[in-house]
Tab-separated table of C-alpha atoms and ligand atoms in Angstrom:
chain	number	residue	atom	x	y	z
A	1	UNK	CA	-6.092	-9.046	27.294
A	2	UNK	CA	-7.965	-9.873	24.305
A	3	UNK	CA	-7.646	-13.329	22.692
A	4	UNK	CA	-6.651	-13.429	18.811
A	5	UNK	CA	-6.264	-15.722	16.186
A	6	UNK	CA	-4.102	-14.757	12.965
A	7	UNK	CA	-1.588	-16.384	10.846
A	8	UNK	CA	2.058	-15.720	11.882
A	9	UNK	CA	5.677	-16.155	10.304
A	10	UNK	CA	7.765	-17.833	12.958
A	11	UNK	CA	11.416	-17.078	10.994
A	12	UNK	CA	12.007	-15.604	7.798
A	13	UNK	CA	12.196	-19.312	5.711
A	14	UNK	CA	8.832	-20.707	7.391
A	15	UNK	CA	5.095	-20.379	5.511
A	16	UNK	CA	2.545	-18.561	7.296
A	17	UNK	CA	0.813	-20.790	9.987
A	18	UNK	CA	-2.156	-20.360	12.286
A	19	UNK	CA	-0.947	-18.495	15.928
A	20	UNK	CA	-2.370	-17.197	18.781
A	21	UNK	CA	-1.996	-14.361	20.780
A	22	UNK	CA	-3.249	-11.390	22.652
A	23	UNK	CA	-4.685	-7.870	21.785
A	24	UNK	CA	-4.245	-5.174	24.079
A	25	UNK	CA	-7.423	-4.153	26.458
A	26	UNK	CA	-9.671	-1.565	24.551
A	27	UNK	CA	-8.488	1.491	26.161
A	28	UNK	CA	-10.510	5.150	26.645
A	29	UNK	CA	-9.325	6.269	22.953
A	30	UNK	CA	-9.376	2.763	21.695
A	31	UNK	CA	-11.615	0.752	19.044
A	32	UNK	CA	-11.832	-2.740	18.647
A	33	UNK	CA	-12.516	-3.442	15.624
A	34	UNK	CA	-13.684	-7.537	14.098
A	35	UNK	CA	-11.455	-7.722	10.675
A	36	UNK	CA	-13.551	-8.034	7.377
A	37	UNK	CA	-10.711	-8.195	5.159
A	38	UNK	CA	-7.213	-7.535	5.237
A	39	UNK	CA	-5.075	-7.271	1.501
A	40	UNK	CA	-2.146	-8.232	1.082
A	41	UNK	CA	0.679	-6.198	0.105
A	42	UNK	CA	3.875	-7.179	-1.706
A	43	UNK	CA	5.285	-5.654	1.293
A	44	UNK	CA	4.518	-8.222	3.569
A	45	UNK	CA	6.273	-10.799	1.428
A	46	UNK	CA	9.454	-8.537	1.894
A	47	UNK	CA	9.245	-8.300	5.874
A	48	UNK	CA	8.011	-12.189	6.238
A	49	UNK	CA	11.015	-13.135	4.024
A	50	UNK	CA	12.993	-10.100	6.005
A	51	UNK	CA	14.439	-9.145	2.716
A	52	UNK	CA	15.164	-5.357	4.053
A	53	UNK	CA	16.503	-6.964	7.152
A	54	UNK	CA	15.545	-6.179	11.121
A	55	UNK	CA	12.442	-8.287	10.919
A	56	UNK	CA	11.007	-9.232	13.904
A	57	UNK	CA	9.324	-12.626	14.538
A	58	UNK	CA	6.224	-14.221	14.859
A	59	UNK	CA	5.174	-11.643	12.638
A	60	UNK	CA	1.520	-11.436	12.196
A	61	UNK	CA	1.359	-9.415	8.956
A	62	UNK	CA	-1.097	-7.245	6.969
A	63	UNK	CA	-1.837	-3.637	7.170
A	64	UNK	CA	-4.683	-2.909	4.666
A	65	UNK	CA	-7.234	-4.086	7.216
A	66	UNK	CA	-11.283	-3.192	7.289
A	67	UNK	CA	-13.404	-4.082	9.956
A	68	UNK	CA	-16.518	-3.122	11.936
A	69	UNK	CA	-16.195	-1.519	15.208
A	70	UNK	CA	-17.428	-3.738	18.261
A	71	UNK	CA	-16.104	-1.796	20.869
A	72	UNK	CA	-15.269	1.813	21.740
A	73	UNK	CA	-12.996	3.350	24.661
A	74	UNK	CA	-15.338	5.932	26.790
A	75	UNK	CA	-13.481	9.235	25.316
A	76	UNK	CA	-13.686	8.039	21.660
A	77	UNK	CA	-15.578	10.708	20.154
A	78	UNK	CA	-15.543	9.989	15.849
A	79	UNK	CA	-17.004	6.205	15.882
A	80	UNK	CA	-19.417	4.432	17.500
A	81	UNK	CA	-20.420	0.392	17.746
A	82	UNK	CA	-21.485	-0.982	14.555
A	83	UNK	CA	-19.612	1.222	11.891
A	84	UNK	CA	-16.996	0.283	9.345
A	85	UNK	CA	-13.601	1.546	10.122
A	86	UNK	CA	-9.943	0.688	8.357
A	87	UNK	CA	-6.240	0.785	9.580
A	88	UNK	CA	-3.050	1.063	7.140
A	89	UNK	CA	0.460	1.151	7.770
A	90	UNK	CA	0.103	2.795	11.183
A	91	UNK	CA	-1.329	2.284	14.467
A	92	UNK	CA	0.551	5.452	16.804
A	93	UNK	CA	2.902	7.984	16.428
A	94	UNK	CA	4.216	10.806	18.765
A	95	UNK	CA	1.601	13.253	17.216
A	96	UNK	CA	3.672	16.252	18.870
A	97	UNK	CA	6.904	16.019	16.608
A	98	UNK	CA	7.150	18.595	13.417
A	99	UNK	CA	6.138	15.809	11.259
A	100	UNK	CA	3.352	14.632	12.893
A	101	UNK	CA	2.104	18.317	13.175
A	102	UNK	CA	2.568	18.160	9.756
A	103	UNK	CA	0.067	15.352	9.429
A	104	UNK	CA	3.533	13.242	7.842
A	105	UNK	CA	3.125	11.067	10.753
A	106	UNK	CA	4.872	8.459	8.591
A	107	UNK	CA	7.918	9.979	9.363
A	108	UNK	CA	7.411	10.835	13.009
A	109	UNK	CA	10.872	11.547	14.240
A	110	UNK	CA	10.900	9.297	17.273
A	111	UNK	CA	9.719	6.217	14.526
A	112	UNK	CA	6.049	5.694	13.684
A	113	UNK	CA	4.439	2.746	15.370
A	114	UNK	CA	3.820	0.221	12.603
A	115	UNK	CA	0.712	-1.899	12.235
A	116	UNK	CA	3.128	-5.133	12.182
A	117	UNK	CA	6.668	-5.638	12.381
A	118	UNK	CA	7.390	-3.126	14.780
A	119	UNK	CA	5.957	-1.744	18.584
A	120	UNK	CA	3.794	0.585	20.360
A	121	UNK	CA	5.299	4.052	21.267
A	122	UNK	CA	6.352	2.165	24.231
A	123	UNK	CA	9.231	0.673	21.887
A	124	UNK	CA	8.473	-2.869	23.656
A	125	UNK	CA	4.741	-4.007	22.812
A	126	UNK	CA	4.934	-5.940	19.589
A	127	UNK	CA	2.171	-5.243	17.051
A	128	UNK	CA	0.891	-7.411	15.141
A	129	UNK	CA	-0.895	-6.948	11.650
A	130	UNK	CA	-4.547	-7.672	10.204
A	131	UNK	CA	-4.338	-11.469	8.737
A	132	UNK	CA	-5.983	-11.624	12.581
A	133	UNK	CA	-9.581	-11.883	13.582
A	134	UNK	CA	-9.516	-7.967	15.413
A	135	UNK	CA	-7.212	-5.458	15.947
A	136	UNK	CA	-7.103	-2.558	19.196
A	137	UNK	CA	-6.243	0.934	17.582
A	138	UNK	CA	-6.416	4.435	19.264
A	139	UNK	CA	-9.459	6.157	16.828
A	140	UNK	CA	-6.913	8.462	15.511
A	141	UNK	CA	-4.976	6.054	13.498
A	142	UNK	CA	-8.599	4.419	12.272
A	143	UNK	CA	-10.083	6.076	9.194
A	144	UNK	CA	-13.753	6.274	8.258
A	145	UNK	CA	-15.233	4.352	5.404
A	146	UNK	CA	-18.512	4.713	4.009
A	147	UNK	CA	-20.802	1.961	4.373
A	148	UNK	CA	-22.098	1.731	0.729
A	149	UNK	CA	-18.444	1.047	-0.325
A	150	UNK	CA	-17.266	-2.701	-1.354
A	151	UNK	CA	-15.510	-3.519	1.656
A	152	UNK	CA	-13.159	-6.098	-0.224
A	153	UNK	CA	-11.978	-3.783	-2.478
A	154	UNK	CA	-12.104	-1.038	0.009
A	155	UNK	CA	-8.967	-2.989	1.829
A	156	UNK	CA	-6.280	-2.544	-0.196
A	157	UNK	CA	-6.904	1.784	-0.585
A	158	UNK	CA	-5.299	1.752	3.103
A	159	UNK	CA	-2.173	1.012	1.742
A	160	UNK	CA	-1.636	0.600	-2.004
A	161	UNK	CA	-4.546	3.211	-2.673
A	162	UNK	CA	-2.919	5.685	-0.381
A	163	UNK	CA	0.898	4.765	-1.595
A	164	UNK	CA	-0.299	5.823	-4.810
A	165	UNK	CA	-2.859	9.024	-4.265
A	166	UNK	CA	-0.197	10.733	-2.503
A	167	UNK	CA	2.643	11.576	-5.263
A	168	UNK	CA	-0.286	11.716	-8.089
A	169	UNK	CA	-1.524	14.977	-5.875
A	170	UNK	CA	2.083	16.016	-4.596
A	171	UNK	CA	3.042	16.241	-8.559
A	172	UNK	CA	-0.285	17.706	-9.321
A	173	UNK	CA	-1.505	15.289	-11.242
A	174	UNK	CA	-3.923	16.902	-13.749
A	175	UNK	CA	-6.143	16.862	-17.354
A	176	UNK	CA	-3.600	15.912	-20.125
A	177	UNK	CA	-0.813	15.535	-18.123
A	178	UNK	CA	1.852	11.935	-19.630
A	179	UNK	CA	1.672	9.505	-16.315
A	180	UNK	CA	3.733	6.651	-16.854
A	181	UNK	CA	3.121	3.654	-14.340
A	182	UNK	CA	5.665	0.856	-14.038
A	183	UNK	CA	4.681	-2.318	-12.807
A	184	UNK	CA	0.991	-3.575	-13.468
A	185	UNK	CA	0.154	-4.916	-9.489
A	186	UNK	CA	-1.666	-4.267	-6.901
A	187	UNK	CA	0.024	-0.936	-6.602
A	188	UNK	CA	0.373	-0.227	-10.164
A	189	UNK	CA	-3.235	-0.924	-10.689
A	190	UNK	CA	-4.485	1.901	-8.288
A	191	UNK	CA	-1.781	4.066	-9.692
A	192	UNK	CA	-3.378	3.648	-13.012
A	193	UNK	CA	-6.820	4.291	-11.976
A	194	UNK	CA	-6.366	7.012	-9.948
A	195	UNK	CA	-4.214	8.964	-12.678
A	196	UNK	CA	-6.709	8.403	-14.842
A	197	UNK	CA	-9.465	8.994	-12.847
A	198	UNK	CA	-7.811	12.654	-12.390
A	199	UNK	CA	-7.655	13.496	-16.150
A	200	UNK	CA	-4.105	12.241	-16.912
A	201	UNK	CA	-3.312	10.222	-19.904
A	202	UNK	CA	-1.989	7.353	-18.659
A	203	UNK	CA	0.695	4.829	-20.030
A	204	UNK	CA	1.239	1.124	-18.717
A	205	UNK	CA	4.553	0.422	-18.606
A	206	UNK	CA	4.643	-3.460	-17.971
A	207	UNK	CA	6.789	-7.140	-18.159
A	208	UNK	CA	3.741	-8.856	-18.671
A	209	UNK	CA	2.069	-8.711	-22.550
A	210	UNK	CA	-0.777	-10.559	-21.077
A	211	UNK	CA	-2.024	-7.780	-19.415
A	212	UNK	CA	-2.788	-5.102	-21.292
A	213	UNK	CA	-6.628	-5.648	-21.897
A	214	UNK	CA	-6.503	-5.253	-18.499
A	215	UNK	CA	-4.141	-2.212	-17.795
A	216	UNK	CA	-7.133	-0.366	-20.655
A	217	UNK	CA	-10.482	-1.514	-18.531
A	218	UNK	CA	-8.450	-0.425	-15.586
A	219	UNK	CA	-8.219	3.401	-17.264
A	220	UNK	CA	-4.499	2.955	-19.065
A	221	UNK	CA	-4.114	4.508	-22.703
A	222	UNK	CA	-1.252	3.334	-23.811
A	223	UNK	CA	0.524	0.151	-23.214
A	224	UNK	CA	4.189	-0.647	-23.533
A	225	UNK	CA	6.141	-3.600	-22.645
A	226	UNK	CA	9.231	-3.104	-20.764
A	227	UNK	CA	10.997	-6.316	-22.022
A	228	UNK	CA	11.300	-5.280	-25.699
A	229	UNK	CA	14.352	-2.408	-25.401
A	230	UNK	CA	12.747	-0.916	-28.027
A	231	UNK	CA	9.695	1.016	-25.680
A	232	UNK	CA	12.431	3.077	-23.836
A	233	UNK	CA	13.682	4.706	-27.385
A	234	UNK	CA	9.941	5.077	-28.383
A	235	UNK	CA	9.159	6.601	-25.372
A	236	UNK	CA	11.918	8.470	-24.549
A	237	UNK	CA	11.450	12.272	-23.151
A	238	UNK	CA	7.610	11.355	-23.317
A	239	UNK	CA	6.320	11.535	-19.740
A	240	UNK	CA	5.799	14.774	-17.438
A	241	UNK	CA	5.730	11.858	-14.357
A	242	UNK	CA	6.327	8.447	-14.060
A	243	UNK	CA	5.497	5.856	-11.143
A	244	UNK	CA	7.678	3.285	-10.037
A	245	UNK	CA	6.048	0.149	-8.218
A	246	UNK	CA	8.538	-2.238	-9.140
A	247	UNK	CA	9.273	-4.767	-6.172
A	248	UNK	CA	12.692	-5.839	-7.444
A	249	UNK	CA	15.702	-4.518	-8.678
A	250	UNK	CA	15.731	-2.908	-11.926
A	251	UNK	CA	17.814	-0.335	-14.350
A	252	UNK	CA	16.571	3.001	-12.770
A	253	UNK	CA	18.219	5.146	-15.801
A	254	UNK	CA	16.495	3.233	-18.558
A	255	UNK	CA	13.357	4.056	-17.103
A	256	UNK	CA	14.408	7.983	-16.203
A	257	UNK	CA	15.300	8.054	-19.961
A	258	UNK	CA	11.512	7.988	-20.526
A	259	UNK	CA	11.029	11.320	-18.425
A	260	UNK	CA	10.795	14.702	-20.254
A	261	UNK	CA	12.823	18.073	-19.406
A	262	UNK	CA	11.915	18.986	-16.123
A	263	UNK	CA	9.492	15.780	-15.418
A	264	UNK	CA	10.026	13.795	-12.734
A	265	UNK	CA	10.089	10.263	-11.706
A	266	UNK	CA	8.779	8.949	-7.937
A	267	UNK	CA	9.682	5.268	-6.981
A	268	UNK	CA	7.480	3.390	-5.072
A	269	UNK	CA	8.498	0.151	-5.118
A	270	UNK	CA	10.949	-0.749	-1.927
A	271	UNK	CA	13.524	-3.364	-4.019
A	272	UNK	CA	15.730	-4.837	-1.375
A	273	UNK	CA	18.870	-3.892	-3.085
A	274	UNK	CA	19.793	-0.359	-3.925
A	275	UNK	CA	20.147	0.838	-7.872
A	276	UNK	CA	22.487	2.858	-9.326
A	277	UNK	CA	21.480	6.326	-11.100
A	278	UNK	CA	24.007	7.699	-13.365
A	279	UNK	CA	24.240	11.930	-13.141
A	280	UNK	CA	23.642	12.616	-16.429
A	281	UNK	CA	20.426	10.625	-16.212
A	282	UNK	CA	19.225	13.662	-14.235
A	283	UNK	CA	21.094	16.696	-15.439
A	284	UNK	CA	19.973	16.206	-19.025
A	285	UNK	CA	16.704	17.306	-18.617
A	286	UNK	CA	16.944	18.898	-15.171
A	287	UNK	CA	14.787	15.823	-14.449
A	288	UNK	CA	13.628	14.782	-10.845
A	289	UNK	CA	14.138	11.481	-8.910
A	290	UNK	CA	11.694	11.378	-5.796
A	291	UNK	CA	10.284	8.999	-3.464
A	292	UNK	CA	6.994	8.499	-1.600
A	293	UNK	CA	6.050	6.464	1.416
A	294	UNK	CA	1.866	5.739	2.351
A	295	UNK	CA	0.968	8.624	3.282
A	296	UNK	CA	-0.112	10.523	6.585
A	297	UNK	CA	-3.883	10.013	8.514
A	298	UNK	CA	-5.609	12.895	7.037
A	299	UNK	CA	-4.261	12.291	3.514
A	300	UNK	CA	-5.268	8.709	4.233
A	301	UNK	CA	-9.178	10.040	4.935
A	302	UNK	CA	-9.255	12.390	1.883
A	303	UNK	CA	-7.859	9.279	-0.233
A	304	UNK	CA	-10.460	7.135	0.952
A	305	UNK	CA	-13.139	9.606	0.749
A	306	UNK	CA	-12.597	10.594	-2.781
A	307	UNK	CA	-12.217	6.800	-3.869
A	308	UNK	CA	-16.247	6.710	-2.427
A	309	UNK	CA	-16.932	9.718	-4.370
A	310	UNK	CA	-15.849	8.680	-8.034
A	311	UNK	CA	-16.389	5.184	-7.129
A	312	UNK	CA	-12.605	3.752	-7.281
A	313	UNK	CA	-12.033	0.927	-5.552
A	314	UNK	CA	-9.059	-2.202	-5.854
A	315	UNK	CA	-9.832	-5.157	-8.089
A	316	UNK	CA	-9.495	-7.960	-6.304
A	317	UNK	CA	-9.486	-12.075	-5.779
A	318	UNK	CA	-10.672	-12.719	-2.543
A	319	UNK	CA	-8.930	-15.723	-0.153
A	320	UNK	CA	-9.320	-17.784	2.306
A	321	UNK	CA	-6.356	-17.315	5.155
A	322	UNK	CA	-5.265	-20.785	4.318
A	323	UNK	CA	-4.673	-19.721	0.513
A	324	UNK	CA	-2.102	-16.530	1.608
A	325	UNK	CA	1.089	-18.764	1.078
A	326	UNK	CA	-0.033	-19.831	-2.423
A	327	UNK	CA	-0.788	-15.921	-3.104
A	328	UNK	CA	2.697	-15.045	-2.230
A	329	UNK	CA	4.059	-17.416	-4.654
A	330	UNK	CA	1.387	-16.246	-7.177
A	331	UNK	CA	2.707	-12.638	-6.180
A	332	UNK	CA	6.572	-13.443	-6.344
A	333	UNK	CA	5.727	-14.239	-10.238
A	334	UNK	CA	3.847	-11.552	-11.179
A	335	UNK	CA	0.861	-13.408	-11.078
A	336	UNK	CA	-2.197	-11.361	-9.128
A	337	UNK	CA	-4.810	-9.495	-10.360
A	338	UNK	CA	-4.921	-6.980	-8.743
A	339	UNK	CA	-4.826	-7.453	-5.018
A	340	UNK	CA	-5.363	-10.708	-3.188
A	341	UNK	CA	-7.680	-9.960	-0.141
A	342	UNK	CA	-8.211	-12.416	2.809
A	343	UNK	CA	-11.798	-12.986	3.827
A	344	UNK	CA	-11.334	-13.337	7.651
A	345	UNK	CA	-14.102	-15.426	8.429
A	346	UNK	CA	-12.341	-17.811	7.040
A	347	UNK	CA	-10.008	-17.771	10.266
B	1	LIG	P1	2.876	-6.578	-6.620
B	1	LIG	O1	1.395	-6.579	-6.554
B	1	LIG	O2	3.619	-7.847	-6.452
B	1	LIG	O3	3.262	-5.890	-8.036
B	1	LIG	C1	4.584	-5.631	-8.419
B	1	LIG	C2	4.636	-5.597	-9.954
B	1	LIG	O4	5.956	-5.219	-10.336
B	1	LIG	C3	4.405	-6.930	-10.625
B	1	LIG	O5	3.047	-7.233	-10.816
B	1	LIG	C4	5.133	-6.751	-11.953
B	1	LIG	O6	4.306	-6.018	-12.867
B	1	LIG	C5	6.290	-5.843	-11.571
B	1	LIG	N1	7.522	-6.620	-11.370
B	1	LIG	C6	7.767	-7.567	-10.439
B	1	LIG	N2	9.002	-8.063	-10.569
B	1	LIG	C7	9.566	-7.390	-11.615
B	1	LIG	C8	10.839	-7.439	-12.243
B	1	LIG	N3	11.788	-8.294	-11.824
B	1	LIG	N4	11.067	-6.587	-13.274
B	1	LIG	C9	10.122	-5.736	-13.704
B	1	LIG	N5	8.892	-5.661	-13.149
B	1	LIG	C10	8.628	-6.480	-12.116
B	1	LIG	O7	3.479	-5.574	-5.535
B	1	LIG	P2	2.812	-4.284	-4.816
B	1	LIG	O8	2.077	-4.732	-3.613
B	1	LIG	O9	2.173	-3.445	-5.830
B	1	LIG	O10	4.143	-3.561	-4.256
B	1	LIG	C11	5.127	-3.103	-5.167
B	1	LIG	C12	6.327	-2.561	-4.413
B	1	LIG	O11	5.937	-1.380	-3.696
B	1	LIG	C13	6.903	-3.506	-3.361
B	1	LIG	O12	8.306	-3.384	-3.363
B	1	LIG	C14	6.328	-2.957	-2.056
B	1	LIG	O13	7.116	-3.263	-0.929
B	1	LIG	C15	6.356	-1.499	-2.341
B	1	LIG	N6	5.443	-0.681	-1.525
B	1	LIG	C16	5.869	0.564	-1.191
B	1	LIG	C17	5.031	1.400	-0.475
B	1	LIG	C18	5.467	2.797	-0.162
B	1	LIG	O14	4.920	3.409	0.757
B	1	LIG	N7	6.404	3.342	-0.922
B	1	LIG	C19	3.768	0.956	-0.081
B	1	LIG	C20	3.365	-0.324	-0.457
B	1	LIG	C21	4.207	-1.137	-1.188
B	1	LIG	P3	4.253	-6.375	-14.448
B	1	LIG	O15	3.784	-7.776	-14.532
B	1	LIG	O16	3.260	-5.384	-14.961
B	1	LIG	O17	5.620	-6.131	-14.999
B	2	LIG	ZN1	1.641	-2.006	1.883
B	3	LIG	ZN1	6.010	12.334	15.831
């Protein structure tokens, strides 16, 4: 077994606190790889506060992790010793279900292994997340990342990069096309950036007045705030697609009100109480209400490669491990810009 130190939630009320434990031995298809950085997502504060229920504790969070590889299993084949590598949201799947031949293996029908807050395909191994010094994954759940990338702000693409790229392209995100993008965070912000980056124009839609110097350098537009009720009737019927990365509860028809005929809407955000949509905020307009979730390994590589190519990468405030309990506060108001990412060496 491998000896690791991380920070770990004991129970759902306690802060994050230095733990110990063990990694796996690197196996044939394994990588060891020595954490960089890991971000952190506002997802994390929902499963350390279990706030969708079922969490599972000590939970070592984090699953936006970038490392360098220090060891690879004999029959790894795409990365040797010495190169960068990343893991998001998930370490295994089944890989022969239809959605993991479907490369969804998000939704692999016997249950994704998750990088935290969950087990191996062996349904009893606990994993545990990337606020860790290093982290065992079989090579086809690591993605490549190009060394002349910032690896800080290379962290958060494996999940709130991904999260985001994947509806832009599923809605075909193109030149001129209205992208509205709720909630100015560390998924918001990539959501902006990467719209933009793919020709839409792009409208902030945001609580917080203070940032909307910083919703234009990131690529936004337009800027509305969401507290004044006013923006909804200005807006209304305006966008062709809107993004929802909201991480609490909040009046789903006000913001589908903003949608034009036939546009659609995609939430994001993972509130831990459900919302109700009214009927007629859909049928008028034969509008559409989706949902999106990461995305699968291969989508994951062409995210990550085309963030190298037209040089998009998270902005971010880099921590020490012994700052992440402040963050989450800092998060819970609204308060980050954009991602906080934890410097491992400071383990
Ligand atoms: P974050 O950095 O904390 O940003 C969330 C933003 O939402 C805030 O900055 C704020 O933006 C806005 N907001 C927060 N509370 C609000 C409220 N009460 N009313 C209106 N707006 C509010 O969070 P994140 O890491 O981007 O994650 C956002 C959500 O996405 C979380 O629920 C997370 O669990 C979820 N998530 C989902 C996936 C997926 O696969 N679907 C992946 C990752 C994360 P303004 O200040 O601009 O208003
Ligand atoms: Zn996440
Ligand atoms: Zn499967």
């Amino acid at each position: 077994m491998i000896e690791t130190k991380g920070f770990a939630a004991q129970s759902a009320t306690s802060p994050l606190a230095p733990f110990r434990f063990s990694r796996r031995e690197v196996g044939d298809h394994d990588l060891l790889l020595e954490i960089a950085y890991c971000g952190i997502c506002h997802s994390d504060i929902h499963q350390v506060r279990d706030e969708w229920g079922g969490s599972l504790y000590p939970m070592v969070p984090g699953h936006e992790i970038v490392g360098r590889v220090t060891r690879a299993g004999k029959a790894v084949k795409r990365f040797k010793a010495g190169e960068l590598a990343g893991v998001g949201c998930m370490v295994d799947s089944c890989r022969t279900c239809d959605s993991c031949k479907r490369d969804l293996e998000q939704f692999c029908q016997r249950g994704a292994a998750m990088t935290y807050n969950g087990t191996e395909m062996d349904r009893k191994t606990p994993t545990f997340g990337g606020y860790s010094s290093q982290v065992v994954v079989d090579e086809r759940f690591a993605l490549r990342i190009r060394p002349d990338v910032d690896l800080a702000a290379t962290a958060p693409l494996l999940c709130a990069g991904i999260t985001t790229y994947s509806p832009l392209r599923r809605w075909k995100t193109k030149k001129g096309d209205r992208v509205g993008v709720v909630g100015l965070g560390g998924l918001g912000h990539m959501a902006v950036k990467l719209a933009a980056s793919m020709g839409a124009e792009v409208t902030m839609l945001s609580t917080s007045r203070a940032k909307e110097a910083d919703a234009r350098r990131l690529g936004a537009h337009g800027f509305a705030l969401t507290s004044d009720p006013a923006t909804f009737k200005k807006l209304a019927g305006r966008f062709d697609l809107i993004v929802d990365t909201i991480s609490a509860p909040h009046d789903l028809n006000q913001y589908l009100g903003m949608v034009r005929a036939e546009g659609a809407m995609v939430l994001l955000g993972a509130p831990p109480k459900p919302a109700p949509v009214h009927a007629f905020s859909l049928i008028f307009g034969n509008k559409s209400l989706g949902g999106s979730l990461i995305g699968g390994i291969a989508e994951t590589q062409e995210m990550l490669d085309y963030c190298a190519e037209h040089r998009i990468a998270s902005d971010v405030e880099v921590i020490p491990i012994q700052k992440v309990n402040e963050a989450y506060e800092r998060m819970m108001k609204g308060d980050v810009r954009y991602r906080f990412v934890i410097d491992l060496k400071s383990l």
